[in-house]
Amino acid sequence: MNLAAATNENLAHISNTLIYSSMAVYTLAFFAHIAEWVFGSRSKVGRTAAALNGQSAGAAVKVRVAQKAGNTAMLERPTVVTRSAAGTRDVPDGPGAAGGTFKGDLWGRIAVSLTVVAFAVEAGGVVARALSVQRAPWGNMYEFSITFSTVAVGAYLILLALRKNVRWIGLLLVTTVLLDLGIATTTLYTDSDQLVPALHSYWLWIHVSTAIICGAVFYLGAVGTLLYLFRDSYENKLAGGGTPGKFATSVLERLPAAKTLDTFAYRINAAVFPLWTFTIIAGAIWAGDAWGRYWGWDPKEVWSFITWVAYACYLHARATAGWKGRKAAYLALIAFGCWLFNYYGVNIFVTGKHSYAGV
Amino acid sequence: MSNTNTTDERDLGEAGEQLSTAPREESASSVPAMGVIGWARWFWRQLTSMRVALILLFLLSLGAIPGSLIPQNSVDELKVQTFKEAHTVVSPVYEKLQFFDVYSSVWFSAIYILLFVSLIGCIVPRTGQFVGQLRSRPPGAPKTLTRLPAYTTWRTDAEPEQVREAALRILRKRRFRSQASGDAVAAEKGYLRETGNLLFHIALIVMLVAFAGGQLFKSEGGKLIVEGDGFANTITQYDDFKSGSLFHNDDLEPFSFDLEDFVGTYERSGPQRGTPRTYEARVTYSEGADGAPKKKVIEVNKPLVVDGTKVYLNAHGYAPVISVKDGKGKEVYRSAVPLLPIDNNVTSTGAIKVMDGYKGADGTKEQLGFQAFFVPTFAGDGKGTMFSQYPGLDYPVLALNGYYGSLGVDSGLPQNVYQLDTSKMKEFKDSNGDKLKKRLRPGETMKLPDGAGSVTFESVEEWASFQISRQPAAGWALGGAVAAIFGLAGSLFIQRRRVWVRAVRGADGVTVVEMAGLGRSESAKLPEELGDLAVALHTEAPTAPGPTPDPGTEPGPSAEAPAEGAEK
Ligand code: HEM
């Protein structure tokens, strides 16, 4: 490859500045989200409780969502009535962090705008890094981490732009992005440099980029699953006639219904699973070119495989009647845990052929 | 929940049946009928149930873990050895549990073989079932459409027959498989989901068989070549060779190549100084027994491929060219001696063995051995370290000390070419009686004491080592993998769903149109799609003036029963 291309110190410096700036903006977004939640807590919504209390008599409540999807032009569109599956609770989604308050909503919008700005700055940082090293910016864990959080935020913003109900992820996402960038810029930082020969391959672009996308989107799914578990126990408690703590109520009643969160997580995981399968296969092809064997049970390969099987487990569990709901959710969390371990654990604690991509 | 489910299923009749080929879960407690056949059947049903598939999948991922944390013989035998020496207590236990060979262990094999038996036992009946479903027609409309997850209704002046015809046309145009049955039209779409799912599971089997077959027939060997030397692909030319149990020597493809030149470059400055930047092995190769010579550069990610055999660049190092003269000044040895790198800056060690042709000062036949320590970039005299400072050839220095006597090569025991067995040798001493040793620059000569001759460090060549591997069935594995991805995408992104349109004349003579959709529980698009279909049909059968029925109010007595439910 291009040996003579000396690392461009200047661009590397710009990249670092951009990453630090994005952290500053993310911090502002974090506080804006906090403000959103705080103002939102002052509204007395109590919708979940009401819905569930109606149900506590034992009779199933039917909530019919009349959908008049657009198209009001000439003809009145026939109204479609939907019902959710039997055995699932029909609870309306919470009103979101802002709790329907004007101030909360304002802060929420500010938080999202700041997240957009931070995302743009961070993406700039990643691109500058790529230019400075004249290659894909995924040669070590520092570069991997900054790309990872950029992609996660990007995916979240795309979902927002598609008008999906995902603003509830905001606070958790921004918090973890700050954590990720904090670790990246301190312990994982590596000076901008070129790659060792084994990484010189277009498979780097294919394999690593899809790996990052998978991880980032799996992460969004995992957040959905985690919140599902909290919200589900909250709903269970209410349905059983209990009263959850004040703080839990304030936070959880504003989240979407457990079923919505669960479906969100499932869709995300199911959508990414084929891409993850592709990532592993692309990795195997690359390994075939680089190391002379497609599959050698290298620790990284093992953990990719474990992650894959764990997600397959989750998808199977969903297709099996007795395993829906919480049990499947635990499997999803275990699967994401495997992904995380494959990233941090294997790079740091285990040595293998992949370890030069390391710390 | 199970209660409501069964009532729902009864309510919906066969409308919700066979929306997938997933087997129904049987309860674990169902006691098998007695007798061997009864038990065998019970066992088979358990093995092929989704629950057991789930458990086996979970065990598979659990079972793979130890292999990533404990060194594996298949990956690095040396590491296993080191581990065993360091952990004398647990190692015997690990050994018993086959923790050093997890992926070929009895228990790991048992898990995946059971899983794949389960998989086959699952696919075969599902495929049969699916073929049956492809031939059959979508089931007729359930009695009460209001129960279904998506529902809409309106009144129209069009005749019921007209509405049904229009519905049939619209549904067929959207590639629903549709038919009229009684007062309703039944339609179904999304069979590709099941096709994809079956394709995916079958592809998994293809991949496993290809992988296993590849292991049985594969061969793999290493060869170290000094610049200017070559290799022909026959078993005797390999330095080391491994093959699967069904491999036959004739399977090796005839070809040969010469290493013309090896080029390695390294980072010159900065914190990553010394990190390799390029490795290129320039070779000339010819296919077949005597094909025309062709040129090729082998790089780390770019193997040479000849007829399915791949030649990978594995490692490289230095081979100082050494010449040895005897007491009479006659050159008895001249060779490039490959040395093994021991660190990232290619500090290298090895042995020079002069087997025959050498006679000592007194004319007796003797063998010579030298221990060699080589650095491509020497720190400089007095710097206190003999270790290399940089992997490139900036300031090469070779340190030698020598022995004479018998190398012990005739003892019949295999000998490591990089080590000297000095048990039957004496060390050369200098005039002070100390060990004779000297640091040489290229071109310099070390005189042996008492007219025993001399050793000259002529120049430095580089060597590269190659891995030459044949992986039969790799194409099958790749084909399986690609099929798996497509199958998976079909299985996860396509929804199988049913739509019913019922048109009957109401009591007041006005036609009532009812439409309902049923899909698997995760389908979000179903109401939207039903809405679209309704709009399309509505243009042909517009709403009649008068009161519009509210789709939310259910006619019929069982209005309070929770709806839908049939997910399969
Ligand atoms: C090698 C291990 C296996 C893997 C990686 C695997 C993976 C998957 C995946 C990813 C799906 C898609 C899930 C979905 O549609 O939501 C699926 C579906 C399915 N699998 Fe497997 N599977 C394996 C073994 C098995 C076995 C042994 C059986 C039978 C006992 C089985 C039966 C099924 C069935 C019936 C479905 C379809 C479920 C439905 O229609 O919703 N699988 N599998």
PDB file of N, CA, C and O and ligand atoms in Angstrom, chain A residues 266 270 273 308-309 311-312 315-316 318-319, chain B residues 20-23 47-50 53 57 60 115-116 118-123 126 193-194 197 200-201 204 488 491-492 520, ligand 1:
ATOM      1  N   TYR A 266     -37.204  -6.458  19.214  1.00  0.00           N
ATOM      2  CA  TYR A 266     -37.222  -7.608  18.318  1.00  0.00           C
ATOM      3  C   TYR A 266     -36.934  -7.185  16.886  1.00  0.00           C
ATOM      4  O   TYR A 266     -36.123  -7.789  16.194  1.00  0.00           O
ATOM      5  N   ALA A 270     -33.842  -8.533  14.814  1.00  0.00           N
ATOM      6  CA  ALA A 270     -34.107  -9.366  13.650  1.00  0.00           C
ATOM      7  C   ALA A 270     -33.548  -8.717  12.394  1.00  0.00           C
ATOM      8  O   ALA A 270     -33.057  -9.401  11.496  1.00  0.00           O
ATOM      9  N   PHE A 273     -29.642  -9.218  12.490  1.00  0.00           N
ATOM     10  CA  PHE A 273     -29.087 -10.572  12.521  1.00  0.00           C
ATOM     11  C   PHE A 273     -28.523 -11.042  11.161  1.00  0.00           C
ATOM     12  O   PHE A 273     -27.409 -11.562  11.114  1.00  0.00           O
ATOM     13  N   TRP A 308     -23.446 -14.907  17.637  1.00  0.00           N
ATOM     14  CA  TRP A 308     -24.381 -15.281  16.573  1.00  0.00           C
ATOM     15  C   TRP A 308     -25.362 -16.333  17.075  1.00  0.00           C
ATOM     16  O   TRP A 308     -26.575 -16.207  16.909  1.00  0.00           O
ATOM     17  N   VAL A 309     -24.820 -17.356  17.720  1.00  0.00           N
ATOM     18  CA  VAL A 309     -25.693 -18.420  18.220  1.00  0.00           C
ATOM     19  C   VAL A 309     -26.636 -17.859  19.284  1.00  0.00           C
ATOM     20  O   VAL A 309     -27.814 -18.216  19.335  1.00  0.00           O
ATOM     21  N   TYR A 311     -27.878 -14.842  19.495  1.00  0.00           N
ATOM     22  CA  TYR A 311     -28.979 -14.122  18.854  1.00  0.00           C
ATOM     23  C   TYR A 311     -29.921 -15.097  18.144  1.00  0.00           C
ATOM     24  O   TYR A 311     -31.140 -14.888  18.113  1.00  0.00           O
ATOM     25  N   ALA A 312     -29.367 -16.161  17.562  1.00  0.00           N
ATOM     26  CA  ALA A 312     -30.229 -17.176  16.940  1.00  0.00           C
ATOM     27  C   ALA A 312     -31.144 -17.776  17.995  1.00  0.00           C
ATOM     28  O   ALA A 312     -32.332 -18.007  17.757  1.00  0.00           O
ATOM     29  N   LEU A 315     -33.945 -15.382  18.634  1.00  0.00           N
ATOM     30  CA  LEU A 315     -34.954 -15.391  17.575  1.00  0.00           C
ATOM     31  C   LEU A 315     -35.807 -16.653  17.657  1.00  0.00           C
ATOM     32  O   LEU A 315     -37.024 -16.618  17.489  1.00  0.00           O
ATOM     33  N   HIS A 316     -35.162 -17.787  17.949  1.00  0.00           N
ATOM     34  CA  HIS A 316     -35.914 -19.019  18.125  1.00  0.00           C
ATOM     35  C   HIS A 316     -36.878 -18.918  19.284  1.00  0.00           C
ATOM     36  O   HIS A 316     -38.010 -19.368  19.208  1.00  0.00           O
ATOM     37  N   ARG A 318     -38.289 -16.383  20.417  1.00  0.00           N
ATOM     38  CA  ARG A 318     -39.450 -15.588  20.050  1.00  0.00           C
ATOM     39  C   ARG A 318     -40.435 -16.393  19.213  1.00  0.00           C
ATOM     40  O   ARG A 318     -41.629 -16.146  19.251  1.00  0.00           O
ATOM     41  N   ALA A 319     -39.905 -17.343  18.428  1.00  0.00           N
ATOM     42  CA  ALA A 319     -40.789 -18.125  17.568  1.00  0.00           C
ATOM     43  C   ALA A 319     -41.449 -19.272  18.336  1.00  0.00           C
ATOM     44  O   ALA A 319     -42.306 -19.954  17.824  1.00  0.00           O
TER      45      ALA A 319
ATOM     46  N   SER B  20     -47.405 -20.884   9.262  1.00  0.00           N
ATOM     47  CA  SER B  20     -45.981 -21.174   9.239  1.00  0.00           C
ATOM     48  C   SER B  20     -45.873 -22.679   9.400  1.00  0.00           C
ATOM     49  O   SER B  20     -46.861 -23.349   9.655  1.00  0.00           O
ATOM     50  N   THR B  21     -44.654 -23.192   9.228  1.00  0.00           N
ATOM     51  CA  THR B  21     -44.509 -24.627   9.414  1.00  0.00           C
ATOM     52  C   THR B  21     -43.859 -24.944  10.747  1.00  0.00           C
ATOM     53  O   THR B  21     -43.392 -26.048  10.964  1.00  0.00           O
ATOM     54  N   ALA B  22     -43.780 -23.937  11.602  1.00  0.00           N
ATOM     55  CA  ALA B  22     -43.162 -24.182  12.908  1.00  0.00           C
ATOM     56  C   ALA B  22     -43.955 -25.257  13.642  1.00  0.00           C
ATOM     57  O   ALA B  22     -45.170 -25.242  13.645  1.00  0.00           O
ATOM     58  N   PRO B  23     -43.232 -26.212  14.224  1.00  0.00           N
ATOM     59  CA  PRO B  23     -43.942 -27.280  14.905  1.00  0.00           C
ATOM     60  C   PRO B  23     -44.661 -26.753  16.142  1.00  0.00           C
ATOM     61  O   PRO B  23     -44.214 -25.808  16.775  1.00  0.00           O
ATOM     62  N   LEU B  47     -36.280 -34.496  20.657  1.00  0.00           N
ATOM     63  CA  LEU B  47     -35.060 -34.007  20.018  1.00  0.00           C
ATOM     64  C   LEU B  47     -35.402 -32.997  18.928  1.00  0.00           C
ATOM     65  O   LEU B  47     -34.685 -32.032  18.722  1.00  0.00           O
ATOM     66  N   THR B  48     -36.480 -33.238  18.227  1.00  0.00           N
ATOM     67  CA  THR B  48     -36.805 -32.348  17.116  1.00  0.00           C
ATOM     68  C   THR B  48     -37.765 -31.239  17.518  1.00  0.00           C
ATOM     69  O   THR B  48     -38.275 -30.537  16.664  1.00  0.00           O
ATOM     70  N   SER B  49     -38.005 -31.082  18.798  1.00  0.00           N
ATOM     71  CA  SER B  49     -38.895 -29.990  19.210  1.00  0.00           C
ATOM     72  C   SER B  49     -38.116 -28.684  19.244  1.00  0.00           C
ATOM     73  O   SER B  49     -36.889 -28.667  19.362  1.00  0.00           O
ATOM     74  N   MET B  50     -38.829 -27.597  19.135  1.00  0.00           N
ATOM     75  CA  MET B  50     -38.174 -26.289  19.156  1.00  0.00           C
ATOM     76  C   MET B  50     -37.494 -26.040  20.499  1.00  0.00           C
ATOM     77  O   MET B  50     -36.466 -25.392  20.572  1.00  0.00           O
ATOM     78  N   ALA B  53     -34.213 -27.705  20.465  1.00  0.00           N
ATOM     79  CA  ALA B  53     -33.329 -26.967  19.548  1.00  0.00           C
ATOM     80  C   ALA B  53     -32.767 -25.745  20.254  1.00  0.00           C
ATOM     81  O   ALA B  53     -31.578 -25.422  20.155  1.00  0.00           O
ATOM     82  N   LEU B  57     -28.909 -25.056  21.087  1.00  0.00           N
ATOM     83  CA  LEU B  57     -28.249 -23.839  20.610  1.00  0.00           C
ATOM     84  C   LEU B  57     -27.549 -23.143  21.767  1.00  0.00           C
ATOM     85  O   LEU B  57     -26.404 -22.693  21.656  1.00  0.00           O
ATOM     86  N   LEU B  60     -24.520 -24.940  22.725  1.00  0.00           N
ATOM     87  CA  LEU B  60     -23.456 -24.755  21.733  1.00  0.00           C
ATOM     88  C   LEU B  60     -22.667 -23.485  22.027  1.00  0.00           C
ATOM     89  O   LEU B  60     -21.433 -23.473  21.998  1.00  0.00           O
ATOM     90  N   LEU B 115     -27.577 -31.215  17.572  1.00  0.00           N
ATOM     91  CA  LEU B 115     -28.267 -30.055  17.025  1.00  0.00           C
ATOM     92  C   LEU B 115     -28.596 -30.280  15.553  1.00  0.00           C
ATOM     93  O   LEU B 115     -29.689 -29.956  15.084  1.00  0.00           O
ATOM     94  N   PHE B 116     -27.639 -30.844  14.836  1.00  0.00           N
ATOM     95  CA  PHE B 116     -27.886 -31.006  13.411  1.00  0.00           C
ATOM     96  C   PHE B 116     -28.826 -32.167  13.114  1.00  0.00           C
ATOM     97  O   PHE B 116     -29.593 -32.099  12.151  1.00  0.00           O
ATOM     98  N   SER B 118     -31.259 -32.816  15.103  1.00  0.00           N
ATOM     99  CA  SER B 118     -32.510 -32.136  15.414  1.00  0.00           C
ATOM    100  C   SER B 118     -32.947 -31.262  14.239  1.00  0.00           C
ATOM    101  O   SER B 118     -34.120 -31.216  13.871  1.00  0.00           O
ATOM    102  N   LEU B 119     -31.962 -30.596  13.655  1.00  0.00           N
ATOM    103  CA  LEU B 119     -32.255 -29.702  12.531  1.00  0.00           C
ATOM    104  C   LEU B 119     -32.831 -30.484  11.354  1.00  0.00           C
ATOM    105  O   LEU B 119     -33.837 -30.095  10.756  1.00  0.00           O
ATOM    106  N   ILE B 120     -32.187 -31.617  11.037  1.00  0.00           N
ATOM    107  CA  ILE B 120     -32.682 -32.426   9.914  1.00  0.00           C
ATOM    108  C   ILE B 120     -34.063 -32.959  10.249  1.00  0.00           C
ATOM    109  O   ILE B 120     -34.993 -32.894   9.432  1.00  0.00           O
ATOM    110  N   GLY B 121     -34.198 -33.438  11.478  1.00  0.00           N
ATOM    111  CA  GLY B 121     -35.494 -33.951  11.908  1.00  0.00           C
ATOM    112  C   GLY B 121     -36.568 -32.888  11.890  1.00  0.00           C
ATOM    113  O   GLY B 121     -37.757 -33.175  11.881  1.00  0.00           O
ATOM    114  N   CYS B 122     -36.141 -31.649  11.898  1.00  0.00           N
ATOM    115  CA  CYS B 122     -37.086 -30.542  11.884  1.00  0.00           C
ATOM    116  C   CYS B 122     -37.394 -30.115  10.449  1.00  0.00           C
ATOM    117  O   CYS B 122     -38.521 -29.839  10.097  1.00  0.00           O
ATOM    118  N   ILE B 123     -36.346 -30.095   9.625  1.00  0.00           N
ATOM    119  CA  ILE B 123     -36.515 -29.597   8.256  1.00  0.00           C
ATOM    120  C   ILE B 123     -37.358 -30.535   7.415  1.00  0.00           C
ATOM    121  O   ILE B 123     -38.231 -30.094   6.666  1.00  0.00           O
ATOM    122  N   ARG B 126     -41.024 -30.271   7.962  1.00  0.00           N
ATOM    123  CA  ARG B 126     -41.466 -28.912   7.630  1.00  0.00           C
ATOM    124  C   ARG B 126     -41.493 -28.706   6.123  1.00  0.00           C
ATOM    125  O   ARG B 126     -42.376 -28.035   5.589  1.00  0.00           O
ATOM    126  N   ARG B 193     -41.328 -16.280   2.811  1.00  0.00           N
ATOM    127  CA  ARG B 193     -40.814 -16.304   4.166  1.00  0.00           C
ATOM    128  C   ARG B 193     -40.438 -17.730   4.566  1.00  0.00           C
ATOM    129  O   ARG B 193     -39.343 -17.996   5.042  1.00  0.00           O
ATOM    130  N   GLU B 194     -41.369 -18.633   4.274  1.00  0.00           N
ATOM    131  CA  GLU B 194     -41.143 -20.017   4.657  1.00  0.00           C
ATOM    132  C   GLU B 194     -40.023 -20.621   3.816  1.00  0.00           C
ATOM    133  O   GLU B 194     -39.177 -21.351   4.312  1.00  0.00           O
ATOM    134  N   ASN B 197     -36.856 -19.435   5.187  1.00  0.00           N
ATOM    135  CA  ASN B 197     -36.520 -20.087   6.450  1.00  0.00           C
ATOM    136  C   ASN B 197     -35.990 -21.497   6.214  1.00  0.00           C
ATOM    137  O   ASN B 197     -34.980 -21.901   6.799  1.00  0.00           O
ATOM    138  N   PHE B 200     -32.548 -21.299   4.694  1.00  0.00           N
ATOM    139  CA  PHE B 200     -31.544 -20.965   5.707  1.00  0.00           C
ATOM    140  C   PHE B 200     -31.120 -22.204   6.488  1.00  0.00           C
ATOM    141  O   PHE B 200     -29.931 -22.486   6.638  1.00  0.00           O
ATOM    142  N   HIS B 201     -32.107 -22.959   6.969  1.00  0.00           N
ATOM    143  CA  HIS B 201     -31.753 -24.124   7.782  1.00  0.00           C
ATOM    144  C   HIS B 201     -31.039 -25.196   6.962  1.00  0.00           C
ATOM    145  O   HIS B 201     -30.120 -25.852   7.450  1.00  0.00           O
ATOM    146  N   LEU B 204     -27.488 -24.201   6.497  1.00  0.00           N
ATOM    147  CA  LEU B 204     -26.661 -24.492   7.666  1.00  0.00           C
ATOM    148  C   LEU B 204     -26.098 -25.906   7.575  1.00  0.00           C
ATOM    149  O   LEU B 204     -24.926 -26.150   7.890  1.00  0.00           O
ATOM    150  N   LEU B 488     -32.112 -16.186   5.276  1.00  0.00           N
ATOM    151  CA  LEU B 488     -32.385 -15.488   6.527  1.00  0.00           C
ATOM    152  C   LEU B 488     -33.119 -14.179   6.272  1.00  0.00           C
ATOM    153  O   LEU B 488     -34.085 -13.840   6.970  1.00  0.00           O
ATOM    154  N   SER B 491     -36.565 -14.927   5.481  1.00  0.00           N
ATOM    155  CA  SER B 491     -37.286 -15.415   6.650  1.00  0.00           C
ATOM    156  C   SER B 491     -37.627 -14.294   7.620  1.00  0.00           C
ATOM    157  O   SER B 491     -38.673 -14.320   8.268  1.00  0.00           O
ATOM    158  N   LEU B 492     -36.740 -13.314   7.727  1.00  0.00           N
ATOM    159  CA  LEU B 492     -36.963 -12.279   8.743  1.00  0.00           C
ATOM    160  C   LEU B 492     -37.665 -11.039   8.200  1.00  0.00           C
ATOM    161  O   LEU B 492     -38.297 -10.311   8.945  1.00  0.00           O
ATOM    162  N   ARG B 520     -48.439 -12.954  11.253  1.00  0.00           N
ATOM    163  CA  ARG B 520     -47.817 -13.395  12.492  1.00  0.00           C
ATOM    164  C   ARG B 520     -47.735 -12.205  13.421  1.00  0.00           C
ATOM    165  O   ARG B 520     -47.823 -11.069  13.011  1.00  0.00           O
TER     166      ARG B 520
HETATM  167  C1  HEM C   1     -27.999 -24.703  13.762  1.00  0.00           C
HETATM  168  C2  HEM C   1     -28.744 -24.086  14.508  1.00  0.00           C
HETATM  169  C3  HEM C   1     -29.913 -23.197  14.145  1.00  0.00           C
HETATM  170  C4  HEM C   1     -29.874 -21.867  13.884  1.00  0.00           C
HETATM  171  C5  HEM C   1     -28.645 -20.983  13.865  1.00  0.00           C
HETATM  172  C6  HEM C   1     -31.216 -21.438  13.625  1.00  0.00           C
HETATM  173  C7  HEM C   1     -31.593 -20.137  13.352  1.00  0.00           C
HETATM  174  C8  HEM C   1     -32.866 -19.720  13.101  1.00  0.00           C
HETATM  175  C9  HEM C   1     -33.266 -18.390  12.819  1.00  0.00           C
HETATM  176  C10 HEM C   1     -32.330 -17.202  12.802  1.00  0.00           C
HETATM  177  C11 HEM C   1     -34.605 -18.376  12.593  1.00  0.00           C
HETATM  178  C12 HEM C   1     -35.450 -17.178  12.242  1.00  0.00           C
HETATM  179  C13 HEM C   1     -36.310 -16.828  13.389  1.00  0.00           C
HETATM  180  C14 HEM C   1     -37.539 -16.085  12.998  1.00  0.00           C
HETATM  181  O1  HEM C   1     -38.120 -16.375  11.941  1.00  0.00           O
HETATM  182  O2  HEM C   1     -37.943 -15.234  13.771  1.00  0.00           O
HETATM  183  C15 HEM C   1     -35.066 -19.701  12.735  1.00  0.00           C
HETATM  184  C16 HEM C   1     -36.364 -20.090  12.599  1.00  0.00           C
HETATM  185  C17 HEM C   1     -36.817 -21.383  12.813  1.00  0.00           C
HETATM  186  N1  HEM C   1     -36.042 -22.456  13.212  1.00  0.00           N
HETATM  187 FE1  HEM C   1     -34.081 -22.498  13.430  1.00  0.00          FE
HETATM  188  N2  HEM C   1     -32.042 -22.510  13.721  1.00  0.00           N
HETATM  189  C18 HEM C   1     -31.281 -23.615  14.043  1.00  0.00           C
HETATM  190  C19 HEM C   1     -31.739 -24.884  14.284  1.00  0.00           C
HETATM  191  C20 HEM C   1     -33.064 -25.253  14.271  1.00  0.00           C
HETATM  192  C21 HEM C   1     -33.556 -26.534  14.631  1.00  0.00           C
HETATM  193  C22 HEM C   1     -32.699 -27.678  15.141  1.00  0.00           C
HETATM  194  C23 HEM C   1     -34.894 -26.508  14.472  1.00  0.00           C
HETATM  195  C24 HEM C   1     -35.902 -27.589  14.697  1.00  0.00           C
HETATM  196  C25 HEM C   1     -36.044 -28.259  15.753  1.00  0.00           C
HETATM  197  C26 HEM C   1     -35.239 -25.207  14.005  1.00  0.00           C
HETATM  198  C27 HEM C   1     -36.535 -24.796  13.728  1.00  0.00           C
HETATM  199  C28 HEM C   1     -36.877 -23.519  13.338  1.00  0.00           C
HETATM  200  C29 HEM C   1     -38.209 -23.134  12.996  1.00  0.00           C
HETATM  201  C30 HEM C   1     -39.448 -24.030  13.018  1.00  0.00           C
HETATM  202  C31 HEM C   1     -38.170 -21.786  12.653  1.00  0.00           C
HETATM  203  C32 HEM C   1     -39.310 -20.935  12.136  1.00  0.00           C
HETATM  204  C33 HEM C   1     -40.033 -20.323  13.199  1.00  0.00           C
HETATM  205  C34 HEM C   1     -41.070 -19.458  12.596  1.00  0.00           C
HETATM  206  O3  HEM C   1     -41.617 -19.792  11.560  1.00  0.00           O
HETATM  207  O4  HEM C   1     -41.290 -18.441  13.196  1.00  0.00           O
HETATM  208  N3  HEM C   1     -34.116 -24.460  13.889  1.00  0.00           N
HETATM  209  N4  HEM C   1     -33.974 -20.514  13.043  1.00  0.00           N
END
